[in-house]
Coordinates of C-alpha atoms in Angstrom, one line a residue:
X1 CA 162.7 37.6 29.2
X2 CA 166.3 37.5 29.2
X3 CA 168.9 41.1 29.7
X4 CA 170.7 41.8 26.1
X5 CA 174.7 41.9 26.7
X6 CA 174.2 45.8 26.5
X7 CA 171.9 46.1 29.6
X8 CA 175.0 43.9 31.1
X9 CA 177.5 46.3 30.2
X10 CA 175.5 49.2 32.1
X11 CA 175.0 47.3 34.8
X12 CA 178.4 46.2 35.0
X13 CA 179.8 50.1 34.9
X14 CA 177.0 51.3 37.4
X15 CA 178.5 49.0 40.0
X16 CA 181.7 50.0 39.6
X17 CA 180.5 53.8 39.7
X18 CA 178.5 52.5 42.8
X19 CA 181.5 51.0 44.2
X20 CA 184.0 54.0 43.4
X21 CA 181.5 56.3 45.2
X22 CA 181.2 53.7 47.8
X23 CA 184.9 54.5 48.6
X24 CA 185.0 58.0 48.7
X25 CA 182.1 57.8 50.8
X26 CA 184.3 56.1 53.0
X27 CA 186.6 58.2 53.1
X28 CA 185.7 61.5 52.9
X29 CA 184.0 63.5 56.2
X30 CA 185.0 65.6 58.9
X31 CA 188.2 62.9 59.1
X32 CA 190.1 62.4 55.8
X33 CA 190.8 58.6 55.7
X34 CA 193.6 57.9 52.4
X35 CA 191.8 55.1 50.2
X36 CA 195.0 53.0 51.0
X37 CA 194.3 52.9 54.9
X38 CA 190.9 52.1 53.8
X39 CA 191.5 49.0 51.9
X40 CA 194.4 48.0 54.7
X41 CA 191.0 47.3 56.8
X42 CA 189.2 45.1 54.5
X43 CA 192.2 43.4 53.7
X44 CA 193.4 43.5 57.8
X45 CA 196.8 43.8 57.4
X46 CA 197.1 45.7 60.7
X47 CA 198.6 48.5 59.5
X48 CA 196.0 51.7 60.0
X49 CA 195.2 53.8 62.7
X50 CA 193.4 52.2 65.3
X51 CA 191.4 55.9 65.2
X52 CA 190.6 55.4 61.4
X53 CA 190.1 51.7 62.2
X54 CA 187.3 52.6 64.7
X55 CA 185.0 55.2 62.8
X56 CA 185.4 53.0 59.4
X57 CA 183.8 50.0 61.2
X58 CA 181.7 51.8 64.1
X59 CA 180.4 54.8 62.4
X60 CA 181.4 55.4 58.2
X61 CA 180.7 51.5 56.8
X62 CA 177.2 51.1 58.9
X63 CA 175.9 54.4 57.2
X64 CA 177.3 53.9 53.7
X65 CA 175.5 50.6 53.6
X66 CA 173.0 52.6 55.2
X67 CA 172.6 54.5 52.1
X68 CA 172.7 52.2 49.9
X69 CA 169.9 50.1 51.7
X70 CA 167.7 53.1 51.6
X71 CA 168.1 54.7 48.2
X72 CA 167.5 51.2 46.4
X73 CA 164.8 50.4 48.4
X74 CA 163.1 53.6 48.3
X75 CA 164.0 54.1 44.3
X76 CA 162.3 50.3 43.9
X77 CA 159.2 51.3 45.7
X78 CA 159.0 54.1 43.8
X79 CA 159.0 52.2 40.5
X80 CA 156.4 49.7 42.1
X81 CA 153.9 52.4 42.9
X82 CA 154.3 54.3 39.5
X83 CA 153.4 51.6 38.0
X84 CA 150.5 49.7 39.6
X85 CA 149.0 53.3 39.4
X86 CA 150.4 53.8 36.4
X87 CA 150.9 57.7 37.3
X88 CA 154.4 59.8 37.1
X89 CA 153.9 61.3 40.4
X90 CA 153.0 58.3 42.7
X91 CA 155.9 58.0 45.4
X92 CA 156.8 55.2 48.3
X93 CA 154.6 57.2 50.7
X94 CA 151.6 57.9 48.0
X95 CA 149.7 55.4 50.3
X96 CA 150.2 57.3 53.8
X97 CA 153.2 55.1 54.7
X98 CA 155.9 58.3 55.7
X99 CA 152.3 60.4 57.7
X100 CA 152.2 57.2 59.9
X101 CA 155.6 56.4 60.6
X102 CA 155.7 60.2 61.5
X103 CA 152.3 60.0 63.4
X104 CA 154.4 57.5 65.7
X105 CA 157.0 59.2 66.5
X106 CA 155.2 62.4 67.2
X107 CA 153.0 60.6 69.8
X108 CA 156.4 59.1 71.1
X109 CA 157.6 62.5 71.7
X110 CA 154.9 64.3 72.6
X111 CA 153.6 61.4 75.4
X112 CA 157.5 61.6 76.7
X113 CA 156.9 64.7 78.1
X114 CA 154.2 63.2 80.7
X115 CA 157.2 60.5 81.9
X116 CA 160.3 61.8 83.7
X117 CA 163.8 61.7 84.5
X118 CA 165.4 58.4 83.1
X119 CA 161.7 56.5 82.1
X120 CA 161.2 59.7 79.9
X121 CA 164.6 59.5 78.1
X122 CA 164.3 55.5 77.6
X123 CA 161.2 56.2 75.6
X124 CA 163.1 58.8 73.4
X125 CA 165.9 56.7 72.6
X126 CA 166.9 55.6 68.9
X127 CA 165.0 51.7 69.3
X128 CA 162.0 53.5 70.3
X129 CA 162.4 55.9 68.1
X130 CA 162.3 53.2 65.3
X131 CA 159.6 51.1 67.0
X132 CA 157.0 53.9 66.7
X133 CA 157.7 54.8 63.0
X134 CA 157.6 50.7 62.4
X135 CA 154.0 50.7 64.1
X136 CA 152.9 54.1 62.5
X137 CA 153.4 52.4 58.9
X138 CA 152.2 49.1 60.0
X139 CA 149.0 50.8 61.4
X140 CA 148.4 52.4 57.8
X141 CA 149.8 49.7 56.3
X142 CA 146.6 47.4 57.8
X143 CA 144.4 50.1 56.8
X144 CA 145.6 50.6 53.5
X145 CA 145.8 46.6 52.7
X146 CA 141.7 46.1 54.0
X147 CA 140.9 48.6 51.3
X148 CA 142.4 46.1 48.7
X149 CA 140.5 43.5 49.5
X150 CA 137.1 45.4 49.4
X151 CA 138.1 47.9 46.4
X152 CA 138.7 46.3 43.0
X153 CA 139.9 49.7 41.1
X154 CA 143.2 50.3 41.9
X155 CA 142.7 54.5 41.5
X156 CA 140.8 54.5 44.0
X157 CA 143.1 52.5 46.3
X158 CA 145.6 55.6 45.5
X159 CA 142.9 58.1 46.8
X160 CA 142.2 56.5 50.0
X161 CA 145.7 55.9 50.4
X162 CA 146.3 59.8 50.4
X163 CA 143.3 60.0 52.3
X164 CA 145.0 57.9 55.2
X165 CA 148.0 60.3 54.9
X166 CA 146.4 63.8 55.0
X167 CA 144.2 62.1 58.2
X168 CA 147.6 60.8 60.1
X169 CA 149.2 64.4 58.8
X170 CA 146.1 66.3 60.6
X171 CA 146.6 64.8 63.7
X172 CA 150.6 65.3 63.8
X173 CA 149.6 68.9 63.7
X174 CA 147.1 68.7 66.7
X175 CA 149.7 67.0 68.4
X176 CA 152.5 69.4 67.1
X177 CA 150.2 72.7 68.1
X178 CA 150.2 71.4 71.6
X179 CA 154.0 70.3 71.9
X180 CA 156.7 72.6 73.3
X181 CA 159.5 74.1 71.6
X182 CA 161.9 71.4 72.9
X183 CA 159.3 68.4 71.2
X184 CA 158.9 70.3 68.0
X185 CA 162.7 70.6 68.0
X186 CA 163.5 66.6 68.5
X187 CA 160.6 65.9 66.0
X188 CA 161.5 67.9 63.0
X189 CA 165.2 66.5 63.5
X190 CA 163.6 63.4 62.9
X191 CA 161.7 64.5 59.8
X192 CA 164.8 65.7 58.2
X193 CA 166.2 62.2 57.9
X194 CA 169.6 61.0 58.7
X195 CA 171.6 58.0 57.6
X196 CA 174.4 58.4 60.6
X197 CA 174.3 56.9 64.0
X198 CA 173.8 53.3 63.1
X199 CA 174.1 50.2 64.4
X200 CA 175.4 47.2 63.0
X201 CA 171.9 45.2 64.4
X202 CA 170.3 47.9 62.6
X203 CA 172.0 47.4 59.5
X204 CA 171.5 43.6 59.7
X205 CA 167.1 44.4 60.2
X206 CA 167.4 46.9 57.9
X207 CA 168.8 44.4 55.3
X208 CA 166.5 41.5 56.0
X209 CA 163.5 44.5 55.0
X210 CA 165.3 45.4 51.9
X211 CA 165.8 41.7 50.8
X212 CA 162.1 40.5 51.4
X213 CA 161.1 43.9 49.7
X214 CA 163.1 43.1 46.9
X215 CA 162.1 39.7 46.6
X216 CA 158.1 40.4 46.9
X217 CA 159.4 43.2 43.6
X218 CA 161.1 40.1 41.4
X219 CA 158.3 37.8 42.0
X220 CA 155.9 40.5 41.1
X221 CA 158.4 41.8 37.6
X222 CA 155.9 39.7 35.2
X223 CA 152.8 41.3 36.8
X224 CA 154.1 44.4 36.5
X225 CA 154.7 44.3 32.8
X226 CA 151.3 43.7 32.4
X227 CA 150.0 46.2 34.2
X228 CA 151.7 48.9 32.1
X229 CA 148.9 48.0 29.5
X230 CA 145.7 48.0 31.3
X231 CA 143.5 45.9 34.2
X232 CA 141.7 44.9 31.2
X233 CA 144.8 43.6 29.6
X234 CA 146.4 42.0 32.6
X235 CA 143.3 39.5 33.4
X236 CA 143.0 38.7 29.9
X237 CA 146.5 37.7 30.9
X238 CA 145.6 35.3 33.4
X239 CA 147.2 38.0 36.2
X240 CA 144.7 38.0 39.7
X241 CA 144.1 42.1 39.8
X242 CA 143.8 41.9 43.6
X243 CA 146.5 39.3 44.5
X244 CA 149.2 41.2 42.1
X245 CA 148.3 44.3 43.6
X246 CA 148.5 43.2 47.2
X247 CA 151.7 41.8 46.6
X248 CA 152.7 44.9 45.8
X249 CA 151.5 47.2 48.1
X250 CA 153.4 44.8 50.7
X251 CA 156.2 45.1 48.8
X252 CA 156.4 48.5 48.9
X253 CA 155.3 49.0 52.3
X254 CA 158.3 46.6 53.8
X255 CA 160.8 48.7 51.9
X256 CA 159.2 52.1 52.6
X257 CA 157.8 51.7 56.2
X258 CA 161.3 49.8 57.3
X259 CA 163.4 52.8 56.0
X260 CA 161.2 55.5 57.0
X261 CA 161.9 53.4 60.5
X262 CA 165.1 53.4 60.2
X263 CA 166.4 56.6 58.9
X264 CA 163.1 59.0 58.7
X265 CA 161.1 60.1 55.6
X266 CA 163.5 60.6 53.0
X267 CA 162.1 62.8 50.0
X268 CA 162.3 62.8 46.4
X269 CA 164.5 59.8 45.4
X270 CA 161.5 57.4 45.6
X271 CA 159.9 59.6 42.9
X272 CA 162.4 60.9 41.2
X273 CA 165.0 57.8 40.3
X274 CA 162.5 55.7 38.5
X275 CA 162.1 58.5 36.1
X276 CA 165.8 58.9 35.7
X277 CA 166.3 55.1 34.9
X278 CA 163.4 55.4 31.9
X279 CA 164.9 58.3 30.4
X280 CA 168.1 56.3 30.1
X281 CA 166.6 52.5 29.7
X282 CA 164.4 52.4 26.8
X283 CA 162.5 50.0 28.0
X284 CA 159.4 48.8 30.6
X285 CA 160.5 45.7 31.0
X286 CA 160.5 45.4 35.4
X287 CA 163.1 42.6 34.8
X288 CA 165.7 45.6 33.5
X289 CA 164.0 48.5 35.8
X290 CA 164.3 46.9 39.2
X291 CA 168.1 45.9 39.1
X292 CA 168.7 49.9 36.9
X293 CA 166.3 51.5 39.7
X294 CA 168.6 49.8 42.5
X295 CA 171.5 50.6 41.3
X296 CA 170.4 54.3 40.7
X297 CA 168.8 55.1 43.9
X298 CA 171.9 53.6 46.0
X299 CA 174.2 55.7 44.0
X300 CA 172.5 58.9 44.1
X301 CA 171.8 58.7 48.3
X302 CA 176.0 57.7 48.6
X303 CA 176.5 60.9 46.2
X304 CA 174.1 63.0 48.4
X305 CA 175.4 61.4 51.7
X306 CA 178.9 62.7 50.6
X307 CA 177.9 66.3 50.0
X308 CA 175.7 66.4 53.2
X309 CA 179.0 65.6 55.4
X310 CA 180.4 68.8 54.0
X311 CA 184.0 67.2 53.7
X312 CA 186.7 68.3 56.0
X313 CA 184.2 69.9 58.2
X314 CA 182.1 68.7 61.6
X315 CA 178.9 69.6 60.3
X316 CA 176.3 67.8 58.8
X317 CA 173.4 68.7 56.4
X318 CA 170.0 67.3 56.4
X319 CA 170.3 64.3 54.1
X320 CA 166.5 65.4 53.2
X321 CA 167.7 68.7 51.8
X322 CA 170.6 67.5 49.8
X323 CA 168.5 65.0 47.6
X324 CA 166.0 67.7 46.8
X325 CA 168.6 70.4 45.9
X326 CA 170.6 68.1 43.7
X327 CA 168.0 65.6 42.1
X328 CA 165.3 67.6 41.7
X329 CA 167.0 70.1 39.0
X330 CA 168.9 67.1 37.1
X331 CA 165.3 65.2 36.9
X332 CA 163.7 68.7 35.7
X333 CA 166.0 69.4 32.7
X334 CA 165.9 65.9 31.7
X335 CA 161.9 66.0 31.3
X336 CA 162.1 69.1 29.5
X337 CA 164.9 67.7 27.0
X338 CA 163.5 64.7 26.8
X339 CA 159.5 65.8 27.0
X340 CA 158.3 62.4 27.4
X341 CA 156.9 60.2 30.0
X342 CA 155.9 56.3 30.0
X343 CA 152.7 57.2 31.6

């Protein structure tokens, strides 16, 4: 099914809204870069500050794109798990993903303890950091992915996916109750999220997980239309129930897990942005959603990136908080106005 001209148009004016916001994210943080200085480095005339220079490449340009990787790939999961479960309030981490990765890193932290002096800090450093939120997901990720196989009603897949989560969530408090202050400290830092202190390797893995995500999504777009009419509807379709929904779950597990890796468990956009996109894209065509849904959730983590910096100041806010404070309103008084659902 081919995109009308219109759908074009919006597209077209979302990315340059993304990119506009792109450049004040740039520019905008405890140092004020001008928007001139800023396009002097991607041009490389020479002519800026070799200060500004520094924290646009180093620090400012690895996080935007940072952002961007992580609210489209979390807004896209989010939009593959509503619908395979066809239920408004399924998330990226409905199936225990975000309880595992943080199940890793709290038996990272809390088994750091028992190693000392520079062994102990190794283990605590940002690599290993990511490692054990990778493993976490993957762990629940295998779990979640022998249920498919063995389960044929998709429901129920959803249940034992929470299931996975509460148990992982359980046992982050055991190991939480017997932690010091100092643990507890480092580990809900972690849980907060952040989007800063990124590598340019990290960007590059971060993107290859986006891009297979996002593939695994388009491949599935024709599944997924069927599905918003029924299991019944989709075999009479010719659509393999437990293949479709495998791909899926992958899908949204290689976005999901390799964010949560990446940058922590990052609330609300992953719920919240696909419901945003239908109340402005008439439509459930996934051909549409996916690219509207990308778009969307990159935009709104670069907006709530901005306002965590707090501009012109040193600090910096939880990136969690921000996209609960400022989402979460906007995506309640559009349900009410609109009263309407596509579930």
């Amino acid at each position: 099914m081919q995109t009308s001209p219109s759908y074009r148009i919006h597209f077209l004016i979302l990315l340059l809204i993304l990119l506009a916001a792109f450049l004040v994210n740039l520019s905008m943080g405890s140092v004020s870069i001008p928007l001139t200085e800023i396009i002097s480095v991607f041009v490389g005339n020479g002519s800026t500050k070799a200060t500004w220079e520094y924290i646009l490449i180093d620090y400012r340009l690895p996080k935007a794109f940072t952002a961007m990787l992580a609210g489209g790939g979390l807004a896209i999961s989010g939009l593959l798990m509503q619908t395979l479960f066809r239920n408004p309030l399924a998330g990226p981490f409905v199936l225990g993903l975000s309880s595992g990765a943080s199940l890793g890193v709290a038996i990272l932290i809390l088994g750091a303890s028992a190693f000392g002096g520079f062994f102990g800090t190794m283990l605590l450093s940002q690599w290993s950091l990511v490692i054990a939120s990778a493993l976490g997901s993957f762990l629940v990720l295998l779990a979640v992915l022998a249920v498919t196989f063995r389960i044929k009603d998709t429901m129920a897949i959803l249940i034992i996916g929470l299931m996975f989560g509460s148990v992982t969530t359980a046992v982050v408090s055991v190991l939480s109750y017997f932690s010091n202050a100092e643990q507890l400290q480092q580990y809900i830092f972690w849980s907060f999220g952040s989007l800063g202190n990124q590598s340019w390797q990290g960007v590059t893995i971060l993107s290859i997980c986006f891009l297979a995500g996002l593939i695994l999504s388009i491949i599935s777009s024709k599944s997924l239309n069927t599905l918003l009419l029924g299991e019944n509807y989709a075999k009479s379709m010719g659509i393999h129930i437990k293949k479709t929904t495998f791909i899926i779950i992958l899908a949204t597990s290689i976005l999901a897990g390799g964010i949560t890796a990446f940058v922590g468990p990052i609330a609300f956009v992953g719920l919240a942005v696909p419901h945003l996109v239908r109340q402005f894209y008439k439509t459930s065509n996934h051909l549409i959603l996916l690219p509207a849904v990308l778009l969307c959730g990159s935009l709104l983590m670069l907006i709530c990136d901005t306002i965590a910096q707090l501009p012109f100041s040193e600090f910096t806010l939880p990136i969690n908080a921000i996209t609960s404070l400022i989402g979460a309103p906007v995506v309640i008084w559009l349900l009410v106005r609109k009263r309407k659902l596509f579930f």
